PDB file of C-alpha atoms and ligand atoms in Angstrom:
ATOM      1  CA  UNK F   7      83.347  78.627  19.656  1.00 94.00           C
ATOM      2  CA  UNK F   8      84.553  78.472  23.262  1.00 97.00           C
ATOM      3  CA  UNK F   9      87.788  80.304  23.925  1.00 98.00           C
ATOM      4  CA  UNK F  10      89.803  78.962  26.872  1.00 98.00           C
ATOM      5  CA  UNK F  11      92.760  81.176  27.834  1.00 98.00           C
ATOM      6  CA  UNK F  12      95.543  80.084  30.159  1.00 98.00           C
ATOM      7  CA  UNK F  13      98.122  82.311  31.863  1.00 97.00           C
ATOM      8  CA  UNK F  14     101.128  80.203  31.028  1.00 95.00           C
ATOM      9  CA  UNK F  15     102.163  77.422  28.692  1.00 95.00           C
ATOM     10  CA  UNK F  16     102.227  74.924  31.565  1.00 97.00           C
ATOM     11  CA  UNK F  17      98.679  75.887  32.646  1.00 98.00           C
ATOM     12  CA  UNK F  18      97.607  75.490  29.005  1.00 98.00           C
ATOM     13  CA  UNK F  19      99.144  71.986  28.841  1.00 98.00           C
ATOM     14  CA  UNK F  20      97.420  71.041  32.100  1.00 98.00           C
ATOM     15  CA  UNK F  21      94.126  72.502  30.858  1.00 98.00           C
ATOM     16  CA  UNK F  22      94.106  70.436  27.657  1.00 98.00           C
ATOM     17  CA  UNK F  23      95.285  67.217  29.295  1.00 98.00           C
ATOM     18  CA  UNK F  24      92.726  67.513  32.108  1.00 98.00           C
ATOM     19  CA  UNK F  25      89.923  67.713  29.517  1.00 98.00           C
ATOM     20  CA  UNK F  26      91.476  64.852  27.539  1.00 98.00           C
ATOM     21  CA  UNK F  27      91.685  62.563  30.587  1.00 98.00           C
ATOM     22  CA  UNK F  28      88.054  63.408  31.299  1.00 98.00           C
ATOM     23  CA  UNK F  29      86.934  62.524  27.757  1.00 98.00           C
ATOM     24  CA  UNK F  30      88.772  59.162  27.944  1.00 98.00           C
ATOM     25  CA  UNK F  31      87.132  58.409  31.292  1.00 98.00           C
ATOM     26  CA  UNK F  32      83.662  59.282  29.999  1.00 98.00           C
ATOM     27  CA  UNK F  33      84.130  57.335  26.758  1.00 98.00           C
ATOM     28  CA  UNK F  34      86.987  54.790  26.840  1.00 98.00           C
ATOM     29  CA  UNK F  35      86.191  53.934  23.178  1.00 98.00           C
ATOM     30  CA  UNK F  36      86.943  57.494  22.064  1.00 98.00           C
ATOM     31  CA  UNK F  37      87.984  57.851  18.401  1.00 98.00           C
ATOM     32  CA  UNK F  38      90.540  60.635  18.265  1.00 98.00           C
ATOM     33  CA  UNK F  39      92.218  62.415  15.373  1.00 98.00           C
ATOM     34  CA  UNK F  40      95.641  63.854  16.223  1.00 98.00           C
ATOM     35  CA  UNK F  41      98.041  66.349  14.646  1.00 98.00           C
ATOM     36  CA  UNK F  42     101.780  66.564  14.995  1.00 97.00           C
ATOM     37  CA  UNK F  43     103.872  69.706  14.913  1.00 96.00           C
ATOM     38  CA  UNK F  44     105.511  71.437  17.832  1.00 96.00           C
ATOM     39  CA  UNK F  45     102.275  72.673  19.449  1.00 98.00           C
ATOM     40  CA  UNK F  46     100.886  69.398  20.840  1.00 98.00           C
ATOM     41  CA  UNK F  47     104.245  67.885  21.884  1.00 98.00           C
ATOM     42  CA  UNK F  48     104.129  69.024  25.565  1.00 98.00           C
ATOM     43  CA  UNK F  49     100.495  67.903  25.777  1.00 98.00           C
ATOM     44  CA  UNK F  50     101.427  64.460  24.467  1.00 98.00           C
ATOM     45  CA  UNK F  51     104.218  64.318  27.073  1.00 98.00           C
ATOM     46  CA  UNK F  52     101.678  65.056  29.791  1.00 98.00           C
ATOM     47  CA  UNK F  53      99.326  62.363  28.494  1.00 98.00           C
ATOM     48  CA  UNK F  54     102.208  59.857  28.535  1.00 98.00           C
ATOM     49  CA  UNK F  55     102.838  60.861  32.153  1.00 98.00           C
ATOM     50  CA  UNK F  56      99.094  60.489  32.902  1.00 98.00           C
ATOM     51  CA  UNK F  57      98.980  56.969  31.459  1.00 98.00           C
ATOM     52  CA  UNK F  58     102.097  55.969  33.403  1.00 98.00           C
ATOM     53  CA  UNK F  59     100.505  57.360  36.576  1.00 98.00           C
ATOM     54  CA  UNK F  60      97.319  55.366  35.947  1.00 98.00           C
ATOM     55  CA  UNK F  61      95.264  58.549  35.409  1.00 98.00           C
ATOM     56  CA  UNK F  62      94.356  57.836  31.780  1.00 98.00           C
ATOM     57  CA  UNK F  63      94.158  54.883  29.420  1.00 98.00           C
ATOM     58  CA  UNK F  64      94.014  54.525  25.641  1.00 98.00           C
ATOM     59  CA  UNK F  65      93.482  50.752  25.884  1.00 98.00           C
ATOM     60  CA  UNK F  66      90.060  50.901  24.221  1.00 98.00           C
ATOM     61  CA  UNK F  67      90.500  54.109  22.202  1.00 98.00           C
ATOM     62  CA  UNK F  68      91.410  54.544  18.515  1.00 98.00           C
ATOM     63  CA  UNK F  69      93.793  57.165  17.168  1.00 98.00           C
ATOM     64  CA  UNK F  70      93.918  58.408  13.576  1.00 98.00           C
ATOM     65  CA  UNK F  71      96.731  60.584  12.231  1.00 98.00           C
ATOM     66  CA  UNK F  72      95.440  63.889  10.874  1.00 98.00           C
ATOM     67  CA  UNK F  73      97.838  64.069   7.946  1.00 98.00           C
ATOM     68  CA  UNK F  74     101.079  62.832   6.405  1.00 98.00           C
ATOM     69  CA  UNK F  75     103.825  64.322   4.276  1.00 97.00           C
ATOM     70  CA  UNK F  76     104.581  62.948   0.826  1.00 96.00           C
ATOM     71  CA  UNK F  77     108.125  62.485  -0.485  1.00 89.00           C
ATOM     72  CA  UNK F  78     109.712  61.477   2.852  1.00 95.00           C
ATOM     73  CA  UNK F  79     111.270  58.060   3.528  1.00 94.00           C
ATOM     74  CA  UNK F  80     109.036  55.777   5.643  1.00 95.00           C
ATOM     75  CA  UNK F  81     111.479  56.020   8.566  1.00 95.00           C
ATOM     76  CA  UNK F  82     111.939  59.810   8.370  1.00 95.00           C
ATOM     77  CA  UNK F  83     111.453  61.103  11.938  1.00 95.00           C
ATOM     78  CA  UNK F  84     109.533  64.095  10.508  1.00 95.00           C
ATOM     79  CA  UNK F  85     106.692  61.934   9.172  1.00 96.00           C
ATOM     80  CA  UNK F  86     103.435  62.425  11.088  1.00 97.00           C
ATOM     81  CA  UNK F  87     103.198  58.709  11.850  1.00 98.00           C
ATOM     82  CA  UNK F  88     106.706  58.649  13.280  1.00 98.00           C
ATOM     83  CA  UNK F  89     106.269  61.841  15.317  1.00 97.00           C
ATOM     84  CA  UNK F  90     103.051  60.524  16.857  1.00 98.00           C
ATOM     85  CA  UNK F  91     104.782  57.238  17.702  1.00 98.00           C
ATOM     86  CA  UNK F  92     107.754  59.065  19.192  1.00 98.00           C
ATOM     87  CA  UNK F  93     105.840  61.561  21.301  1.00 98.00           C
ATOM     88  CA  UNK F  94     102.696  59.668  22.328  1.00 98.00           C
ATOM     89  CA  UNK F  95     101.681  56.370  20.829  1.00 98.00           C
ATOM     90  CA  UNK F  96     104.929  54.499  21.451  1.00 98.00           C
ATOM     91  CA  UNK F  97     104.591  55.220  25.181  1.00 98.00           C
ATOM     92  CA  UNK F  98     100.911  54.620  25.970  1.00 98.00           C
ATOM     93  CA  UNK F  99      98.676  51.562  26.208  1.00 98.00           C
ATOM     94  CA  UNK F 100      96.973  51.996  22.810  1.00 98.00           C
ATOM     95  CA  UNK F 101      96.783  48.615  21.007  1.00 98.00           C
ATOM     96  CA  UNK F 102      98.988  48.602  17.888  1.00 97.00           C
ATOM     97  CA  UNK F 103      96.072  48.040  15.506  1.00 97.00           C
ATOM     98  CA  UNK F 104      94.146  50.978  17.022  1.00 98.00           C
ATOM     99  CA  UNK F 105      96.589  53.458  15.460  1.00 98.00           C
ATOM    100  CA  UNK F 106      95.687  54.279  11.852  1.00 98.00           C
ATOM    101  CA  UNK F 107      97.671  56.549   9.591  1.00 98.00           C
ATOM    102  CA  UNK F 108      97.894  57.695   5.999  1.00 98.00           C
ATOM    103  CA  UNK F 109     100.563  56.179   3.746  1.00 97.00           C
ATOM    104  CA  UNK F 110     101.751  58.362   0.834  1.00 96.00           C
ATOM    105  CA  UNK F 111     103.655  55.350  -0.544  1.00 95.00           C
ATOM    106  CA  UNK F 112     100.432  53.567  -1.558  1.00 94.00           C
ATOM    107  CA  UNK F 113      99.925  54.269  -5.294  1.00 92.00           C
ATOM    108  CA  UNK F 114      96.129  54.672  -5.194  1.00 97.00           C
ATOM    109  CA  UNK F 115      95.911  57.590  -2.801  1.00 97.00           C
ATOM    110  CA  UNK F 116      92.327  58.423  -3.718  1.00 97.00           C
ATOM    111  CA  UNK F 117      91.135  54.954  -2.793  1.00 98.00           C
ATOM    112  CA  UNK F 118      93.175  55.032   0.423  1.00 97.00           C
ATOM    113  CA  UNK F 119      91.536  58.343   1.395  1.00 97.00           C
ATOM    114  CA  UNK F 120      88.042  57.002   0.682  1.00 97.00           C
ATOM    115  CA  UNK F 121      88.818  53.991   2.888  1.00 97.00           C
ATOM    116  CA  UNK F 122      90.178  56.236   5.657  1.00 97.00           C
ATOM    117  CA  UNK F 123      86.995  58.330   5.655  1.00 96.00           C
ATOM    118  CA  UNK F 124      84.895  55.151   5.656  1.00 95.00           C
ATOM    119  CA  UNK F 125      86.961  53.626   8.507  1.00 94.00           C
ATOM    120  CA  UNK F 126      86.400  56.642  10.721  1.00 91.00           C
ATOM    121  CA  UNK F 127      82.696  56.593   9.916  1.00 88.00           C
ATOM    122  CA  UNK F 128      83.144  60.074   8.352  1.00 86.00           C
ATOM    123  CA  UNK F 129      83.655  61.761  11.751  1.00 91.00           C
ATOM    124  CA  UNK F 130      85.553  61.443  15.041  1.00 97.00           C
ATOM    125  CA  UNK F 131      84.532  61.756  18.662  1.00 98.00           C
ATOM    126  CA  UNK F 132      87.356  64.223  19.224  1.00 98.00           C
ATOM    127  CA  UNK F 133      89.729  66.091  16.900  1.00 98.00           C
ATOM    128  CA  UNK F 134      92.770  67.969  18.168  1.00 98.00           C
ATOM    129  CA  UNK F 135      94.192  70.545  15.762  1.00 98.00           C
ATOM    130  CA  UNK F 136      97.190  72.836  15.628  1.00 98.00           C
ATOM    131  CA  UNK F 137      97.027  75.896  13.408  1.00 98.00           C
ATOM    132  CA  UNK F 138      99.353  77.112  10.675  1.00 97.00           C
ATOM    133  CA  UNK F 139     100.248  80.801  10.528  1.00 96.00           C
ATOM    134  CA  UNK F 140      98.157  80.985   7.336  1.00 97.00           C
ATOM    135  CA  UNK F 141      95.170  79.427   9.153  1.00 98.00           C
ATOM    136  CA  UNK F 142      95.635  75.908   7.811  1.00 98.00           C
ATOM    137  CA  UNK F 143      94.218  72.918   9.701  1.00 98.00           C
ATOM    138  CA  UNK F 144      96.056  69.659   9.149  1.00 98.00           C
ATOM    139  CA  UNK F 145      97.139  70.269   5.544  1.00 98.00           C
ATOM    140  CA  UNK F 146      93.878  71.977   4.585  1.00 98.00           C
ATOM    141  CA  UNK F 147      95.463  75.107   3.185  1.00 98.00           C
ATOM    142  CA  UNK F 148      93.649  78.426   2.553  1.00 98.00           C
ATOM    143  CA  UNK F 149      91.059  77.878  -0.189  1.00 98.00           C
ATOM    144  CA  UNK F 150      90.051  74.418   1.118  1.00 98.00           C
ATOM    145  CA  UNK F 151      86.302  74.038   1.144  1.00 97.00           C
ATOM    146  CA  UNK F 152      84.315  73.088   4.241  1.00 98.00           C
ATOM    147  CA  UNK F 153      83.160  70.106   2.218  1.00 97.00           C
ATOM    148  CA  UNK F 154      86.609  68.760   1.382  1.00 97.00           C
ATOM    149  CA  UNK F 155      87.168  65.044   1.984  1.00 97.00           C
ATOM    150  CA  UNK F 156      90.398  63.360   2.995  1.00 98.00           C
ATOM    151  CA  UNK F 157      92.683  63.810  -0.015  1.00 98.00           C
ATOM    152  CA  UNK F 158      96.074  64.550  -1.521  1.00 98.00           C
ATOM    153  CA  UNK F 159      97.013  68.244  -1.321  1.00 98.00           C
ATOM    154  CA  UNK F 160      99.802  70.504  -2.532  1.00 97.00           C
ATOM    155  CA  UNK F 161     101.445  72.426   0.312  1.00 97.00           C
ATOM    156  CA  UNK F 162     101.757  76.207   0.345  1.00 96.00           C
ATOM    157  CA  UNK F 163     105.263  77.661   0.331  1.00 95.00           C
ATOM    158  CA  UNK F 164     104.966  78.836   3.958  1.00 94.00           C
ATOM    159  CA  UNK F 165     103.911  75.320   5.040  1.00 94.00           C
ATOM    160  CA  UNK F 166     106.846  73.806   3.146  1.00 95.00           C
ATOM    161  CA  UNK F 167     109.187  76.269   4.858  1.00 93.00           C
ATOM    162  CA  UNK F 168     107.694  75.437   8.302  1.00 91.00           C
ATOM    163  CA  UNK F 169     108.214  71.712   7.740  1.00 91.00           C
ATOM    164  CA  UNK F 170     111.956  72.406   8.043  1.00 91.00           C
ATOM    165  CA  UNK F 171     111.371  72.769  11.806  1.00 91.00           C
ATOM    166  CA  UNK F 172     110.650  69.014  12.055  1.00 89.00           C
ATOM    167  CA  UNK F 173     113.077  67.684   9.460  1.00 90.00           C
ATOM    168  CA  UNK F 174     116.778  67.149   9.844  1.00 84.00           C
ATOM    169  CA  UNK F 175     117.501  67.574   6.114  1.00 90.00           C
ATOM    170  CA  UNK F 176     116.740  70.017   3.320  1.00 89.00           C
ATOM    171  CA  UNK F 177     114.571  67.628   1.320  1.00 91.00           C
ATOM    172  CA  UNK F 178     111.302  69.378   2.113  1.00 95.00           C
ATOM    173  CA  UNK F 179     107.976  67.768   1.131  1.00 95.00           C
ATOM    174  CA  UNK F 180     105.817  69.656  -1.396  1.00 96.00           C
ATOM    175  CA  UNK F 181     102.625  67.653  -0.929  1.00 97.00           C
ATOM    176  CA  UNK F 182     100.804  65.579   1.622  1.00 98.00           C
ATOM    177  CA  UNK F 183      97.618  63.753   2.472  1.00 98.00           C
ATOM    178  CA  UNK F 184      95.216  65.306   4.948  1.00 98.00           C
ATOM    179  CA  UNK F 185      91.969  64.448   6.657  1.00 98.00           C
ATOM    180  CA  UNK F 186      89.535  66.847   4.999  1.00 98.00           C
ATOM    181  CA  UNK F 187      87.534  69.648   6.555  1.00 98.00           C
ATOM    182  CA  UNK F 188      84.333  67.669   5.981  1.00 97.00           C
ATOM    183  CA  UNK F 189      85.138  64.824   8.430  1.00 97.00           C
ATOM    184  CA  UNK F 190      86.748  67.320  10.827  1.00 98.00           C
ATOM    185  CA  UNK F 191      83.653  69.538  10.880  1.00 98.00           C
ATOM    186  CA  UNK F 192      81.361  66.493  11.180  1.00 97.00           C
ATOM    187  CA  UNK F 193      83.120  65.411  14.385  1.00 98.00           C
ATOM    188  CA  UNK F 194      81.487  65.598  17.789  1.00 98.00           C
ATOM    189  CA  UNK F 195      84.106  67.765  19.443  1.00 98.00           C
ATOM    190  CA  UNK F 196      87.027  69.831  18.142  1.00 98.00           C
ATOM    191  CA  UNK F 197      89.888  71.421  20.077  1.00 98.00           C
ATOM    192  CA  UNK F 198      92.072  73.998  18.351  1.00 98.00           C
ATOM    193  CA  UNK F 199      95.396  74.347  20.166  1.00 98.00           C
ATOM    194  CA  UNK F 200      97.712  77.347  19.936  1.00 98.00           C
ATOM    195  CA  UNK F 201     100.632  78.510  22.027  1.00 98.00           C
ATOM    196  CA  UNK F 202     103.363  81.100  21.680  1.00 97.00           C
ATOM    197  CA  UNK F 203     103.583  84.582  20.142  1.00 98.00           C
ATOM    198  CA  UNK F 204     103.826  83.399  16.519  1.00 97.00           C
ATOM    199  CA  UNK F 205     100.184  82.255  16.601  1.00 98.00           C
ATOM    200  CA  UNK F 206      98.639  85.439  18.065  1.00 98.00           C
ATOM    201  CA  UNK F 207      97.813  87.024  14.715  1.00 98.00           C
ATOM    202  CA  UNK F 208      96.197  83.961  13.130  1.00 98.00           C
ATOM    203  CA  UNK F 209      94.239  83.221  16.319  1.00 98.00           C
ATOM    204  CA  UNK F 210      92.859  86.753  16.230  1.00 98.00           C
ATOM    205  CA  UNK F 211      91.847  86.330  12.554  1.00 98.00           C
ATOM    206  CA  UNK F 212      90.328  82.921  13.312  1.00 98.00           C
ATOM    207  CA  UNK F 213      88.150  84.159  16.145  1.00 98.00           C
ATOM    208  CA  UNK F 214      87.367  87.745  15.211  1.00 97.00           C
ATOM    209  CA  UNK F 215      87.858  87.925  11.424  1.00 98.00           C
ATOM    210  CA  UNK F 216      85.517  86.930   8.641  1.00 98.00           C
ATOM    211  CA  UNK F 217      84.476  83.260   8.425  1.00 98.00           C
ATOM    212  CA  UNK F 218      86.123  82.315   5.158  1.00 98.00           C
ATOM    213  CA  UNK F 219      87.932  79.535   3.309  1.00 98.00           C
ATOM    214  CA  UNK F 220      90.852  81.989   3.152  1.00 98.00           C
ATOM    215  CA  UNK F 221      91.426  81.198   6.844  1.00 98.00           C
ATOM    216  CA  UNK F 222      90.318  77.547   7.137  1.00 98.00           C
ATOM    217  CA  UNK F 223      90.429  77.690  10.962  1.00 98.00           C
ATOM    218  CA  UNK F 224      87.687  80.357  10.915  1.00 98.00           C
ATOM    219  CA  UNK F 225      85.294  77.692   9.523  1.00 98.00           C
ATOM    220  CA  UNK F 226      85.437  76.055  12.950  1.00 98.00           C
ATOM    221  CA  UNK F 227      83.206  78.881  14.222  1.00 98.00           C
ATOM    222  CA  UNK F 228      80.303  77.132  12.495  1.00 97.00           C
ATOM    223  CA  UNK F 229      80.819  74.030  14.661  1.00 98.00           C
ATOM    224  CA  UNK F 230      78.620  73.710  17.741  1.00 97.00           C
ATOM    225  CA  UNK F 231      81.241  72.094  20.002  1.00 98.00           C
ATOM    226  CA  UNK F 232      84.606  73.643  19.214  1.00 98.00           C
ATOM    227  CA  UNK F 233      86.992  74.958  21.872  1.00 98.00           C
ATOM    228  CA  UNK F 234      90.106  77.010  21.276  1.00 98.00           C
ATOM    229  CA  UNK F 235      92.839  76.534  23.884  1.00 98.00           C
ATOM    230  CA  UNK F 236      95.323  79.414  23.899  1.00 98.00           C
ATOM    231  CA  UNK F 237      98.128  80.395  26.216  1.00 98.00           C
ATOM    232  CA  UNK F 238      98.653  84.061  27.116  1.00 97.00           C
ATOM    233  CA  UNK F 239     100.932  84.696  24.133  1.00 98.00           C
ATOM    234  CA  UNK F 240      98.747  83.094  21.478  1.00 98.00           C
ATOM    235  CA  UNK F 241      95.699  84.843  22.956  1.00 98.00           C
ATOM    236  CA  UNK F 242      97.427  88.233  23.229  1.00 97.00           C
ATOM    237  CA  UNK F 243      95.362  89.957  20.498  1.00 98.00           C
ATOM    238  CA  UNK F 244      91.937  88.694  21.613  1.00 95.00           C
TER     239      UNK F 244
HETATM  240  C1  F6R B   8     100.483  68.756  11.524  1.00 86.85           C
HETATM  241  C2  F6R B   8      99.372  69.721  11.385  1.00 86.85           C
HETATM  242  C3  F6R B   8      99.673  71.131  11.060  1.00 86.85           C
HETATM  243  C4  F6R B   8     100.214  71.854  12.285  1.00 86.85           C
HETATM  244  C5  F6R B   8     100.461  73.338  12.005  1.00 86.85           C
HETATM  245  C6  F6R B   8     101.106  74.026  13.191  1.00 86.85           C
HETATM  246  O1  F6R B   8      99.974  67.450  11.708  1.00 86.85           O
HETATM  247  O2  F6R B   8      98.251  69.358  11.535  1.00 86.85           O
HETATM  248  O3  F6R B   8      98.516  71.758  10.582  1.00 86.85           O
HETATM  249  O4  F6R B   8      99.281  71.739  13.321  1.00 86.85           O
HETATM  250  O5  F6R B   8     101.269  73.501  10.890  1.00 86.85           O
HETATM  251  O6  F6R B   8     102.363  73.475  13.417  1.00 86.85           O
HETATM  252  P1  F6R B   8     103.162  73.774  14.760  1.00 86.85           P
HETATM  253  O7  F6R B   8     102.371  73.199  15.863  1.00 86.85           O
HETATM  254  O8  F6R B   8     104.481  73.065  14.597  1.00 86.85           O
HETATM  255  O9  F6R B   8     103.295  75.243  14.862  1.00 86.85           O
END
């Protein structure tokens, strides 16, 4: 696991987006799996700026949403699909049919998940991940096995409470659908992104603690091409 530390949040944003522009230049057909949450938002803003400035293009790339909440209306701004559209996809040159997402409204979720895994070819070129304070990746909560496929999951209480940061109502989702750890760990390259003081403790456990399903992010240490991008605050305990 490569640890890349940046002195400030803006240097961290620039660091990630510089690598991302490079990957798109090297492989315009990049298949990318993306999270939402507050962490990647400034990076997405910088990629929008890069596309507008002609420094990057998603015209031949494919983007897959990492997860989706259950129980929210299709137009709820807190849905992963809608957040990705709002912060990145609605403003870049990605063709409409090159954005794939999970739909909790489809009754046969198991079949949908099998199709999603098959559509991605069971791995991505590049996966970007945020990290929950309990070490979750996507919605792979503590206890998720390294072998877990894309599937329906029940959310932990702390994850449900954190979802309130994205939602403008008190109707918090209790379950979701997530890309599993198996396709994530099978991917060619993984970037774990963390910024701010609230992530310092879990980043320390991820990098220096035991490799264990109890902290799903620690399983990334078994991957041969995983980089952790931290700003000074998230990397404070390293
Ligand atoms: C959301 C996702 C989650 C978040 C994590 C951190 O698609 O993948 O695992 O990355 O909960 O959320 P923030 O970035 O809001 O602290």
